[in-house]
Short mmCIF file of C-alpha atoms and ligand atoms in Angstrom, two decimals:
data_model
loop_
_atom_site.label_atom_id
_atom_site.label_comp_id
_atom_site.label_asym_id
_atom_site.label_seq_id
_atom_site.Cartn_x
_atom_site.Cartn_y
_atom_site.Cartn_z
CA MET A 1 -12.11 190.97 170.24
CA ALA A 2 -13.65 187.49 170.52
CA GLU A 3 -14.20 186.86 166.78
CA SER A 4 -15.12 188.83 163.65
CA PHE A 5 -18.10 188.27 161.39
CA ASP A 6 -19.28 189.90 158.18
CA THR A 7 -22.83 189.95 159.53
CA ILE A 8 -24.15 189.58 163.06
CA VAL A 9 -27.88 189.30 163.55
CA ILE A 10 -29.31 189.98 167.02
CA GLY A 11 -32.52 187.99 167.47
CA GLY A 12 -33.38 184.65 165.84
CA GLY A 13 -37.10 185.13 165.06
CA PRO A 14 -38.60 185.06 161.55
CA GLY A 15 -36.79 188.32 160.74
CA GLY A 16 -33.43 187.34 162.18
CA TYR A 17 -33.25 183.66 161.24
CA VAL A 18 -34.05 184.38 157.59
CA ALA A 19 -31.63 187.33 157.50
CA ALA A 20 -28.85 185.10 158.83
CA ILE A 21 -29.50 182.37 156.26
CA ARG A 22 -29.61 184.89 153.41
CA ALA A 23 -26.33 186.45 154.60
CA ALA A 24 -24.70 183.02 154.68
CA GLN A 25 -26.06 182.24 151.19
CA LEU A 26 -24.32 185.42 150.00
CA GLY A 27 -21.03 184.03 151.29
CA GLN A 28 -20.85 186.15 154.43
CA LYS A 29 -19.41 184.82 157.66
CA THR A 30 -22.54 185.10 159.80
CA ALA A 31 -23.58 184.78 163.45
CA VAL A 32 -26.94 185.03 165.21
CA VAL A 33 -27.14 186.13 168.82
CA GLU A 34 -30.23 184.68 170.52
CA ARG A 35 -31.04 184.76 174.21
CA ASP A 36 -33.83 182.21 174.05
CA LYS A 37 -34.85 179.74 171.32
CA PRO A 38 -34.23 179.60 167.54
CA GLY A 39 -37.31 180.84 165.69
CA GLY A 40 -37.98 183.66 168.14
CA ARG A 41 -41.31 184.56 169.64
CA CYS A 42 -43.20 183.67 166.46
CA LEU A 43 -42.31 179.99 166.50
CA ASN A 44 -42.16 179.52 170.25
CA TYR A 45 -44.74 181.84 171.86
CA ALA A 46 -46.93 183.49 169.23
CA CYS A 47 -47.89 182.55 165.63
CA ILE A 48 -47.13 178.85 165.75
CA PRO A 49 -48.51 177.85 169.18
CA ALA A 50 -51.61 179.94 168.44
CA LYS A 51 -52.22 178.19 165.12
CA THR A 52 -51.57 174.79 166.68
CA VAL A 53 -54.26 175.38 169.31
CA LEU A 54 -56.61 176.82 166.65
CA ARG A 55 -56.20 173.62 164.64
CA THR A 56 -57.39 171.63 167.66
CA ALA A 57 -60.35 174.00 168.06
CA GLU A 58 -61.22 173.34 164.43
CA ILE A 59 -61.04 169.55 164.75
CA TYR A 60 -62.94 169.63 168.05
CA SER A 61 -65.81 171.77 166.79
CA GLU A 62 -66.06 169.84 163.51
CA ALA A 63 -66.18 166.51 165.36
CA ARG A 64 -68.76 167.86 167.79
CA ASP A 65 -70.94 169.44 165.12
CA GLY A 66 -70.35 166.99 162.29
CA ALA A 67 -73.68 165.11 162.38
CA ALA A 68 -75.10 167.03 159.41
CA LEU A 69 -72.07 165.93 157.39
CA GLY A 70 -72.57 162.34 158.50
CA VAL A 71 -69.97 162.22 161.24
CA VAL A 72 -71.54 161.23 164.52
CA ALA A 73 -68.87 161.30 167.20
CA LYS A 74 -70.24 160.52 170.62
CA ASP A 75 -68.80 162.08 173.78
CA VAL A 76 -66.34 164.32 171.98
CA SER A 77 -64.05 165.73 174.62
CA LEU A 78 -60.89 167.76 174.92
CA ASP A 79 -57.64 166.34 176.26
CA TRP A 80 -56.05 169.58 177.44
CA ASP A 81 -52.76 167.90 178.34
CA ALA A 82 -52.43 166.31 174.91
CA LEU A 83 -53.23 169.68 173.34
CA GLY A 84 -50.47 171.33 175.41
CA GLU A 85 -48.00 168.58 174.54
CA ARG A 86 -48.71 168.91 170.81
CA ARG A 87 -48.44 172.71 171.01
CA ALA A 88 -44.99 172.39 172.60
CA ALA A 89 -43.90 169.62 170.22
CA VAL A 90 -44.87 171.61 167.10
CA SER A 91 -42.92 174.66 168.30
CA LYS A 92 -39.92 172.52 169.25
CA SER A 93 -39.89 170.77 165.93
CA LEU A 94 -39.93 174.08 164.01
CA SER A 95 -37.38 175.67 166.34
CA ASP A 96 -35.07 172.65 165.87
CA GLY A 97 -35.62 173.04 162.14
CA VAL A 98 -34.36 176.63 162.27
CA LYS A 99 -31.25 175.51 164.16
CA MET A 100 -30.70 172.81 161.54
CA LEU A 101 -30.92 175.40 158.75
CA TRP A 102 -28.41 177.61 160.56
CA ASP A 103 -26.03 174.66 160.91
CA LYS A 104 -26.49 173.69 157.28
CA ASN A 105 -25.66 177.25 156.19
CA LYS A 106 -22.73 177.50 158.65
CA VAL A 107 -24.35 180.26 160.70
CA THR A 108 -22.79 180.48 164.18
CA LEU A 109 -25.26 180.65 167.07
CA ILE A 110 -24.05 182.80 169.96
CA GLU A 111 -26.31 182.24 172.97
CA GLY A 112 -26.94 185.22 175.23
CA ASP A 113 -28.06 188.85 175.33
CA GLY A 114 -26.66 190.86 172.46
CA ALA A 115 -26.07 194.62 172.55
CA LEU A 116 -24.35 197.14 170.31
CA THR A 117 -21.08 198.71 171.36
CA GLY A 118 -20.45 202.39 170.66
CA ASP A 119 -18.58 201.30 167.48
CA GLY A 120 -21.54 199.29 166.24
CA ASP A 121 -19.95 195.93 167.04
CA VAL A 122 -21.75 193.38 169.19
CA LYS A 123 -21.25 192.57 172.86
CA VAL A 124 -22.51 189.35 174.43
CA GLY A 125 -21.60 189.07 178.11
CA ASP A 126 -17.89 189.94 178.32
CA ASP A 127 -17.21 189.09 174.68
CA VAL A 128 -17.14 191.65 171.91
CA TYR A 129 -17.58 190.46 168.31
CA ALA A 130 -16.50 192.67 165.41
CA ALA A 131 -19.18 193.00 162.76
CA GLY A 132 -19.13 194.26 159.17
CA SER A 133 -22.82 194.95 159.59
CA VAL A 134 -25.39 194.26 162.28
CA ILE A 135 -29.04 193.36 161.77
CA LEU A 136 -31.24 194.12 164.78
CA ALA A 137 -34.19 191.73 164.89
CA THR A 138 -35.20 191.64 168.54
CA GLY A 139 -38.95 191.84 167.92
CA SER A 140 -41.59 193.18 170.28
CA VAL A 141 -42.97 192.59 173.74
CA ALA A 142 -46.54 192.69 175.06
CA ARG A 143 -47.69 195.85 176.80
CA PRO A 144 -50.56 195.84 179.32
CA ILE A 145 -53.38 198.39 179.19
CA PRO A 146 -53.03 201.47 181.44
CA GLY A 147 -53.55 200.74 185.11
CA VAL A 148 -53.16 196.96 184.70
CA GLU A 149 -50.14 194.73 185.15
CA PHE A 150 -49.61 191.25 183.77
CA GLY A 151 -49.85 188.62 186.50
CA ASP A 152 -51.62 185.36 187.39
CA ARG A 153 -55.07 186.36 186.14
CA VAL A 154 -54.15 189.12 183.71
CA LEU A 155 -52.55 187.44 180.74
CA ASP A 156 -50.64 188.41 177.65
CA THR A 157 -51.35 186.35 174.53
CA TRP A 158 -48.77 183.68 175.35
CA GLY A 159 -50.28 183.32 178.82
CA ALA A 160 -53.69 182.83 177.23
CA TRP A 161 -52.50 180.29 174.64
CA SER A 162 -50.69 178.24 177.27
CA LEU A 163 -53.25 178.07 180.08
CA PRO A 164 -52.94 174.84 182.08
CA GLU A 165 -56.69 174.21 181.87
CA ARG A 166 -59.65 175.41 179.87
CA PRO A 167 -61.19 178.44 181.57
CA GLN A 168 -64.95 178.78 182.06
CA LYS A 169 -64.94 182.50 181.27
CA ILE A 170 -62.32 184.66 179.65
CA ALA A 171 -62.31 188.30 178.53
CA VAL A 172 -60.08 189.28 175.63
CA VAL A 173 -59.22 192.96 175.36
CA GLY A 174 -58.30 194.01 171.82
CA ALA A 175 -60.10 192.51 168.81
CA GLY A 176 -57.25 192.66 166.31
CA ALA A 177 -55.88 189.47 164.77
CA SER A 178 -54.51 188.00 168.02
CA GLY A 179 -57.61 188.82 170.07
CA CYS A 180 -59.97 187.38 167.46
CA GLU A 181 -57.89 184.20 167.17
CA LEU A 182 -57.98 183.71 170.95
CA ALA A 183 -61.70 184.40 171.15
CA SER A 184 -62.45 182.02 168.30
CA ALA A 185 -60.37 179.19 169.78
CA TYR A 186 -61.74 179.44 173.32
CA GLY A 187 -65.28 180.08 172.10
CA ARG A 188 -65.21 176.83 170.14
CA PHE A 189 -63.72 175.00 173.12
CA GLY A 190 -66.86 175.97 175.05
CA THR A 191 -65.43 178.81 177.13
CA GLU A 192 -67.68 181.83 177.58
CA VAL A 193 -65.76 184.62 175.83
CA LEU A 194 -66.17 188.38 176.10
CA LEU A 195 -64.28 190.17 173.33
CA ILE A 196 -63.79 193.89 173.95
CA GLU A 197 -62.55 196.39 171.40
CA MET A 198 -62.08 200.10 172.04
CA LEU A 199 -62.57 201.04 168.37
CA ASP A 200 -65.93 200.77 166.63
CA GLN A 201 -65.43 197.40 164.90
CA ILE A 202 -63.67 194.13 165.58
CA LEU A 203 -60.64 193.58 163.31
CA PRO A 204 -60.23 197.37 163.02
CA ALA A 205 -57.60 197.08 160.28
CA GLU A 206 -59.92 195.08 158.02
CA ASP A 207 -62.57 196.21 155.57
CA LYS A 208 -65.88 196.80 157.37
CA ASP A 209 -67.75 194.23 155.25
CA MET A 210 -65.35 191.52 156.38
CA ALA A 211 -65.49 192.47 160.06
CA ARG A 212 -69.29 192.30 159.92
CA ILE A 213 -69.26 188.70 158.65
CA VAL A 214 -66.82 187.62 161.35
CA GLU A 215 -68.89 189.35 164.01
CA ARG A 216 -71.95 187.33 162.92
CA ALA A 217 -69.94 184.09 162.95
CA PHE A 218 -68.51 184.82 166.41
CA LYS A 219 -71.96 185.13 167.91
CA LYS A 220 -72.45 181.41 167.10
CA GLN A 221 -69.17 180.59 168.88
CA ASN A 222 -69.94 181.57 172.47
CA ILE A 223 -68.38 185.00 171.93
CA ALA A 224 -70.04 188.18 173.19
CA ILE A 225 -68.64 191.31 171.54
CA SER A 226 -68.37 194.84 172.87
CA THR A 227 -67.00 197.58 170.60
CA GLY A 228 -66.34 201.26 171.21
CA SER A 229 -65.58 200.86 174.89
CA PRO A 230 -62.39 200.66 176.94
CA VAL A 231 -61.90 198.35 179.92
CA GLU A 232 -61.82 200.20 183.25
CA ASP A 233 -61.66 199.67 187.00
CA VAL A 234 -59.90 196.32 186.79
CA GLU A 235 -59.82 194.46 190.15
CA VAL A 236 -57.70 191.34 190.21
CA GLY A 237 -58.81 188.82 192.84
CA GLU A 238 -57.44 185.42 193.85
CA SER A 239 -59.74 183.43 191.58
CA SER A 240 -61.25 185.99 189.21
CA VAL A 241 -60.91 189.42 187.62
CA LYS A 242 -63.65 192.05 187.80
CA PHE A 243 -63.84 195.07 185.53
CA LYS A 244 -66.15 197.53 183.81
CA TYR A 245 -66.63 198.17 180.10
CA GLY A 246 -69.19 200.19 178.12
CA GLY A 247 -71.49 200.71 181.10
CA GLU A 248 -71.42 196.99 182.08
CA SER A 249 -69.56 195.00 184.73
CA ALA A 250 -68.00 191.60 184.24
CA GLU A 251 -66.25 188.93 186.29
CA VAL A 252 -64.11 186.37 184.48
CA ASP A 253 -61.49 183.73 185.27
CA TYR A 254 -58.89 185.51 183.17
CA LEU A 255 -58.48 188.84 181.44
CA CYS A 256 -56.22 188.64 178.39
CA VAL A 257 -54.73 191.80 176.93
CA ALA A 258 -54.26 191.04 173.24
CA GLY A 259 -53.46 194.46 171.84
CA GLY A 260 -50.49 196.71 172.01
CA ARG A 261 -46.90 195.57 171.68
CA GLY A 262 -43.77 197.68 171.97
CA ALA A 263 -40.39 197.33 170.23
CA ASP A 264 -37.96 195.24 172.29
CA VAL A 265 -35.06 197.71 172.46
CA GLU A 266 -34.17 197.35 176.12
CA GLY A 267 -30.47 196.92 176.76
CA LEU A 268 -29.57 197.03 173.04
CA GLY A 269 -27.22 200.00 173.48
CA LEU A 270 -28.90 201.94 170.69
CA GLU A 271 -28.10 205.40 171.98
CA ASP A 272 -24.36 204.73 172.35
CA ALA A 273 -24.26 203.31 168.84
CA GLY A 274 -26.09 206.33 167.40
CA VAL A 275 -29.24 204.40 166.43
CA GLU A 276 -32.25 206.71 166.60
CA LEU A 277 -35.81 205.81 167.54
CA GLU A 278 -39.18 206.96 166.20
CA GLU A 279 -41.55 208.73 168.58
CA ASN A 280 -43.46 205.48 169.08
CA GLY A 281 -40.30 203.75 170.33
CA LYS A 282 -39.61 201.77 167.15
CA VAL A 283 -36.22 201.93 165.45
CA LYS A 284 -36.01 204.59 162.75
CA VAL A 285 -35.00 203.05 159.41
CA ASP A 286 -35.04 203.83 155.70
CA GLU A 287 -36.78 201.61 153.13
CA TYR A 288 -33.92 199.07 153.28
CA GLY A 289 -33.91 198.86 157.07
CA GLN A 290 -30.78 200.99 157.45
CA THR A 291 -30.70 202.93 160.72
CA SER A 292 -29.07 206.28 161.53
CA ASN A 293 -25.86 204.27 162.06
CA PRO A 294 -25.10 203.08 158.49
CA LYS A 295 -23.53 199.87 159.74
CA VAL A 296 -26.69 198.86 161.63
CA PHE A 297 -29.98 197.67 160.12
CA ALA A 298 -33.27 196.88 161.89
CA ILE A 299 -36.16 194.69 160.72
CA GLY A 300 -39.41 193.06 161.80
CA ASP A 301 -41.46 194.11 164.81
CA LEU A 302 -38.68 196.50 165.82
CA VAL A 303 -39.59 198.85 162.99
CA ASN A 304 -42.76 200.50 161.72
CA ALA A 305 -45.44 198.91 159.47
CA LYS A 306 -47.41 195.73 160.16
CA ALA A 307 -46.14 193.41 162.88
CA LEU A 308 -46.18 190.19 160.86
CA ALA A 309 -43.72 187.33 160.57
CA HIS A 310 -43.63 187.24 156.75
CA LYS A 311 -42.96 190.99 156.66
CA ALA A 312 -40.09 190.51 159.13
CA SER A 313 -38.55 187.75 157.01
CA GLU A 314 -38.64 189.73 153.77
CA GLU A 315 -37.21 192.81 155.48
CA GLY A 316 -34.40 190.52 156.65
CA VAL A 317 -33.59 189.50 153.08
CA VAL A 318 -33.64 193.12 151.86
CA ALA A 319 -31.49 194.43 154.75
CA VAL A 320 -28.83 191.76 154.30
CA GLU A 321 -28.65 192.19 150.54
CA LYS A 322 -28.35 195.98 150.95
CA ALA A 323 -25.74 195.66 153.71
CA GLY A 324 -23.77 193.34 151.40
CA GLY A 325 -23.63 195.98 148.67
CA GLY A 326 -26.52 194.63 146.56
CA SER A 327 -29.44 196.56 145.06
CA PRO A 328 -32.55 194.86 146.41
CA HIS A 329 -36.08 196.19 145.96
CA PRO A 330 -37.48 197.42 149.28
CA VAL A 331 -40.39 195.40 150.69
CA ASP A 332 -43.64 196.79 149.30
CA GLN A 333 -45.52 197.21 152.58
CA ASN A 334 -48.78 197.67 150.71
CA LEU A 335 -48.43 194.10 149.47
CA VAL A 336 -47.89 192.54 152.90
CA ALA A 337 -51.12 190.61 153.44
CA GLY A 338 -52.73 190.41 156.84
CA ALA A 339 -53.90 186.95 157.89
CA THR A 340 -56.13 186.16 160.85
CA PHE A 341 -56.72 182.49 161.58
CA CYS A 342 -59.98 182.76 163.51
CA HIS A 343 -63.07 180.92 162.27
CA PRO A 344 -63.81 181.96 159.58
CA GLN A 345 -60.37 183.15 158.53
CA VAL A 346 -59.84 186.73 157.37
CA ALA A 347 -57.16 187.89 154.98
CA GLY A 348 -56.58 191.16 153.22
CA VAL A 349 -53.99 192.94 151.14
CA GLY A 350 -53.76 196.54 149.99
CA LEU A 351 -56.41 199.14 150.72
CA THR A 352 -59.84 198.70 152.28
CA GLU A 353 -62.69 200.34 150.38
CA ALA A 354 -62.77 203.18 152.93
CA ALA A 355 -58.99 203.73 152.78
CA ALA A 356 -58.99 203.71 148.97
CA LYS A 357 -61.70 206.38 148.89
CA GLU A 358 -59.90 208.39 151.54
CA ALA A 359 -56.73 208.23 149.43
CA GLY A 360 -58.67 209.91 146.60
CA HIS A 361 -59.19 206.93 144.29
CA GLU A 362 -62.31 206.63 142.22
CA VAL A 363 -63.25 203.17 143.34
CA LYS A 364 -65.24 200.26 141.95
CA VAL A 365 -65.97 197.17 144.04
CA GLY A 366 -66.59 193.54 143.13
CA LYS A 367 -68.06 191.18 145.71
CA GLN A 368 -68.78 187.47 145.52
CA LYS A 369 -70.31 185.50 148.38
CA LEU A 370 -68.53 182.20 148.84
CA GLY A 371 -71.92 180.49 149.03
CA GLY A 372 -72.41 181.24 145.32
CA VAL A 373 -69.70 178.89 144.09
CA GLY A 374 -70.16 175.13 144.25
CA GLY A 375 -67.07 174.38 146.29
CA ALA A 376 -68.33 176.43 149.22
CA THR A 377 -71.39 174.20 149.58
CA VAL A 378 -69.30 171.05 149.22
CA TYR A 379 -66.80 172.18 151.85
CA ASP A 380 -69.40 173.78 154.13
CA ASP A 381 -67.82 177.22 153.78
CA LYS A 382 -70.74 179.33 152.59
CA ASP A 383 -70.74 182.38 154.85
CA GLY A 384 -67.65 184.15 153.53
CA LEU A 385 -67.00 186.78 150.92
CA VAL A 386 -64.36 187.87 148.42
CA LYS A 387 -64.22 191.63 147.91
CA LEU A 388 -62.03 193.44 145.41
CA VAL A 389 -61.47 197.17 145.54
CA VAL A 390 -60.28 198.46 142.17
CA ASP A 391 -59.40 201.75 140.56
CA ALA A 392 -62.36 202.70 138.35
CA LYS A 393 -60.24 204.30 135.65
CA TYR A 394 -57.32 201.91 135.15
CA GLY A 395 -58.59 198.67 136.65
CA GLU A 396 -55.68 198.38 139.10
CA ILE A 397 -56.51 196.13 142.06
CA LEU A 398 -56.10 198.44 145.06
CA GLY A 399 -57.18 195.97 147.72
CA ALA A 400 -58.44 192.42 148.10
CA HIS A 401 -60.25 190.98 151.08
CA ILE A 402 -61.43 187.48 151.86
CA VAL A 403 -63.41 185.88 154.68
CA GLY A 404 -63.70 182.10 154.60
CA ASN A 405 -62.20 178.93 156.02
CA ARG A 406 -59.25 179.07 153.61
CA ALA A 407 -58.88 182.84 153.28
CA CYS A 408 -55.28 182.96 154.54
CA ASP A 409 -54.13 180.61 151.77
CA MET A 410 -56.38 182.13 149.10
CA ILE A 411 -55.04 185.66 149.59
CA ALA A 412 -51.66 184.66 148.10
CA GLU A 413 -53.19 184.61 144.61
CA LEU A 414 -54.33 188.20 145.00
CA VAL A 415 -50.97 189.30 146.39
CA ALA A 416 -49.38 187.78 143.29
CA ALA A 417 -51.88 189.44 140.95
CA MET A 418 -51.23 192.82 142.56
CA ALA A 419 -47.45 192.34 142.65
CA LEU A 420 -47.45 191.45 138.96
CA GLU A 421 -49.60 194.52 138.29
CA GLY A 422 -52.49 192.57 136.81
CA GLY A 423 -55.79 194.44 136.74
CA TYR A 424 -59.15 193.01 137.73
CA GLN A 425 -59.94 192.53 134.03
CA GLU A 426 -57.05 190.04 133.69
CA LEU A 427 -58.11 188.28 136.88
CA ALA A 428 -61.62 187.97 135.45
CA GLN A 429 -60.23 185.86 132.58
CA ILE A 430 -58.04 183.48 134.60
CA VAL A 431 -59.46 179.95 134.69
CA HIS A 432 -59.78 178.68 138.28
CA PRO A 433 -60.05 174.99 139.15
CA HIS A 434 -63.43 173.50 140.02
CA PRO A 435 -64.77 172.85 142.60
CA THR A 436 -62.65 175.22 144.68
CA ILE A 437 -63.46 178.21 146.81
CA SER A 438 -61.00 180.15 144.65
CA GLU A 439 -63.69 180.33 141.97
CA ALA A 440 -65.18 183.09 144.13
CA ILE A 441 -62.13 185.22 143.30
CA LEU A 442 -62.88 184.86 139.59
CA ASP A 443 -66.48 185.91 140.13
CA ALA A 444 -65.49 188.81 142.41
CA ALA A 445 -63.33 190.15 139.54
CA ARG A 446 -66.24 189.72 137.13
CA ALA A 447 -68.62 191.31 139.65
CA VAL A 448 -66.75 194.62 139.29
CA ASP A 449 -68.38 194.97 135.85
CA GLY A 450 -71.56 193.21 136.88
CA TRP A 451 -71.07 189.87 135.13
CA ALA A 452 -70.33 187.47 138.01
CA ILE A 453 -71.75 184.13 136.90
CA HIS A 454 -72.71 182.89 140.39
CA ALA A 455 -74.08 186.13 141.82
C1 FAD B 1 -50.19 185.66 169.71
C2 FAD B 1 -49.56 186.13 168.44
C3 FAD B 1 -49.86 185.49 167.26
C4 FAD B 1 -49.28 185.91 166.08
N1 FAD B 1 -49.60 185.25 164.93
C5 FAD B 1 -49.05 185.65 163.75
C6 FAD B 1 -49.36 184.98 162.54
O1 FAD B 1 -50.16 184.03 162.51
N2 FAD B 1 -48.75 185.38 161.40
C7 FAD B 1 -47.87 186.42 161.40
O2 FAD B 1 -47.34 186.76 160.34
N3 FAD B 1 -47.56 187.08 162.53
C8 FAD B 1 -48.12 186.72 163.70
N4 FAD B 1 -47.79 187.38 164.87
C9 FAD B 1 -46.77 188.44 164.81
C10 FAD B 1 -45.37 187.81 164.78
O3 FAD B 1 -45.21 186.98 165.90
C11 FAD B 1 -44.29 188.87 164.76
O4 FAD B 1 -44.56 189.80 163.74
C12 FAD B 1 -42.93 188.22 164.51
O5 FAD B 1 -42.63 187.33 165.55
C13 FAD B 1 -41.85 189.28 164.41
O6 FAD B 1 -40.64 188.65 164.15
P1 FAD B 1 -39.26 189.26 164.63
O7 FAD B 1 -38.21 188.43 163.98
O8 FAD B 1 -39.25 190.72 164.41
O9 FAD B 1 -39.22 189.06 166.22
P2 FAD B 1 -39.52 187.89 167.25
O10 FAD B 1 -40.25 186.75 166.68
O11 FAD B 1 -40.12 188.60 168.41
O12 FAD B 1 -38.08 187.37 167.63
C14 FAD B 1 -37.18 188.19 168.29
C15 FAD B 1 -36.12 187.33 168.95
O13 FAD B 1 -35.11 188.19 169.47
C16 FAD B 1 -34.64 187.67 170.71
N5 FAD B 1 -34.01 188.78 171.45
C17 FAD B 1 -34.60 189.93 171.89
N6 FAD B 1 -33.66 190.74 172.44
C18 FAD B 1 -32.48 190.09 172.35
C19 FAD B 1 -31.16 190.40 172.73
N7 FAD B 1 -30.86 191.58 173.27
N8 FAD B 1 -30.21 189.49 172.51
C20 FAD B 1 -30.48 188.28 171.93
N9 FAD B 1 -31.72 187.93 171.53
C21 FAD B 1 -32.71 188.83 171.74
C22 FAD B 1 -35.90 187.14 171.37
O14 FAD B 1 -35.56 186.17 172.34
C23 FAD B 1 -36.64 186.55 170.17
O15 FAD B 1 -36.31 185.20 170.02
C24 FAD B 1 -48.37 187.00 166.07
C25 FAD B 1 -48.07 187.65 167.27
C26 FAD B 1 -48.66 187.24 168.44
C27 FAD B 1 -48.33 187.96 169.72
#
């Protein structure tokens, strides 16, 4: 046996790195096994590089279109190399920060491929490490669409965010959060974008009202949208990709597949260790992340529910506290907000109006257009909406949805209101600072009973 630890975490992404720090805080001797970089895919290949490029798209389009706000920038151009350098530097800085936190908390980093042994210990190369408990946090990997393989011109999301030059034409297949973010960045950079979604709306997980607003905004960003149609007959050539969709043909520089990821369980030795999988290939766990082997927990993209970094991190905290003999509350998956950083941003928590009705609730809705509150005009953020879905009888907030340039920050208030079990009536009495876009939340709560001031 190479060394023993109280807790060994396999995978150092937002699930694993937080789990390791929490275990160390609880006084456990802790190690993380990571085959690549601290911070995992989120910091190095997904959330963070995507948001870094989106920030450049925001600055670029605002500089280019700023004349009405009194900013006349002549010859605004993109420096693609500088963009790539900043993208890499931001990820490196955050990844180094994770390593620093591990060091500070005396978490041992074991570099290499981790796998479970039959006893539920951890093997890395020829070394076997004894573990009191193991947290699996190996995340997920991109899956191509049927009949297509990833290669030079068929990209996964990382391939699309890290292109060496700006493409003239790109098709993005899958209009969930990742696909919409890609479309919105490249569209604003001036690339001709074709966004294709098999289901009948873009952002299929979001409330229909919100998706409609984004769809309208995308049409002003060089983005053509096709819904309800799969991509077929893909032919990959040397310098382009041809394919068919919804009765049309297209030829683009790159085809990016932005939907569909699968749990990264390859080589983890799950079967030998008695860790069972769900039918969809994710690791089967209880509400604390405990697998069918009581010594082994799994968190993050490896397990069911939304594939989001903040969900992974909180599952890490719960799993470690449970493994250490504590009594944590399970993560309330209904309160894990979705956040899409396209332009305008979209954020939502809890049930959509349709899902609330389907679940049998008698529903009331309050809507406030951002354009109604003063801040939205000041900050040029008028096209969005706040929508609250509430239980008609008790006033419980069942779902909250926001479209607007700051939606992903604003949603936190509604997550807090729901977590603290405040009803819409309480929200309707909370004084919000002026002039902020958050005043639209106040009026959305008042709108439920028809007394929004800025309707
Ligand atoms: C383009 C894109 C953008 C996204 N943007 C957002 C966003 O803005 N906000 C958000 O909340 N979510 C976002 N997500 C989702 C988010 O990236 C994931 O939910 C999150 O990364 C999951 O964290 P994790 O810890 O489960 O796994 P990961 O981040 O995937 O980390 C897993 C780690 O495990 C390591 N590993 C795997 N197998 C082994 C092994 N056998 N041994 C050792 N190490 C191993 C990997 O190298 C990796 O570092 C985005 C996803 C994509 C694809």
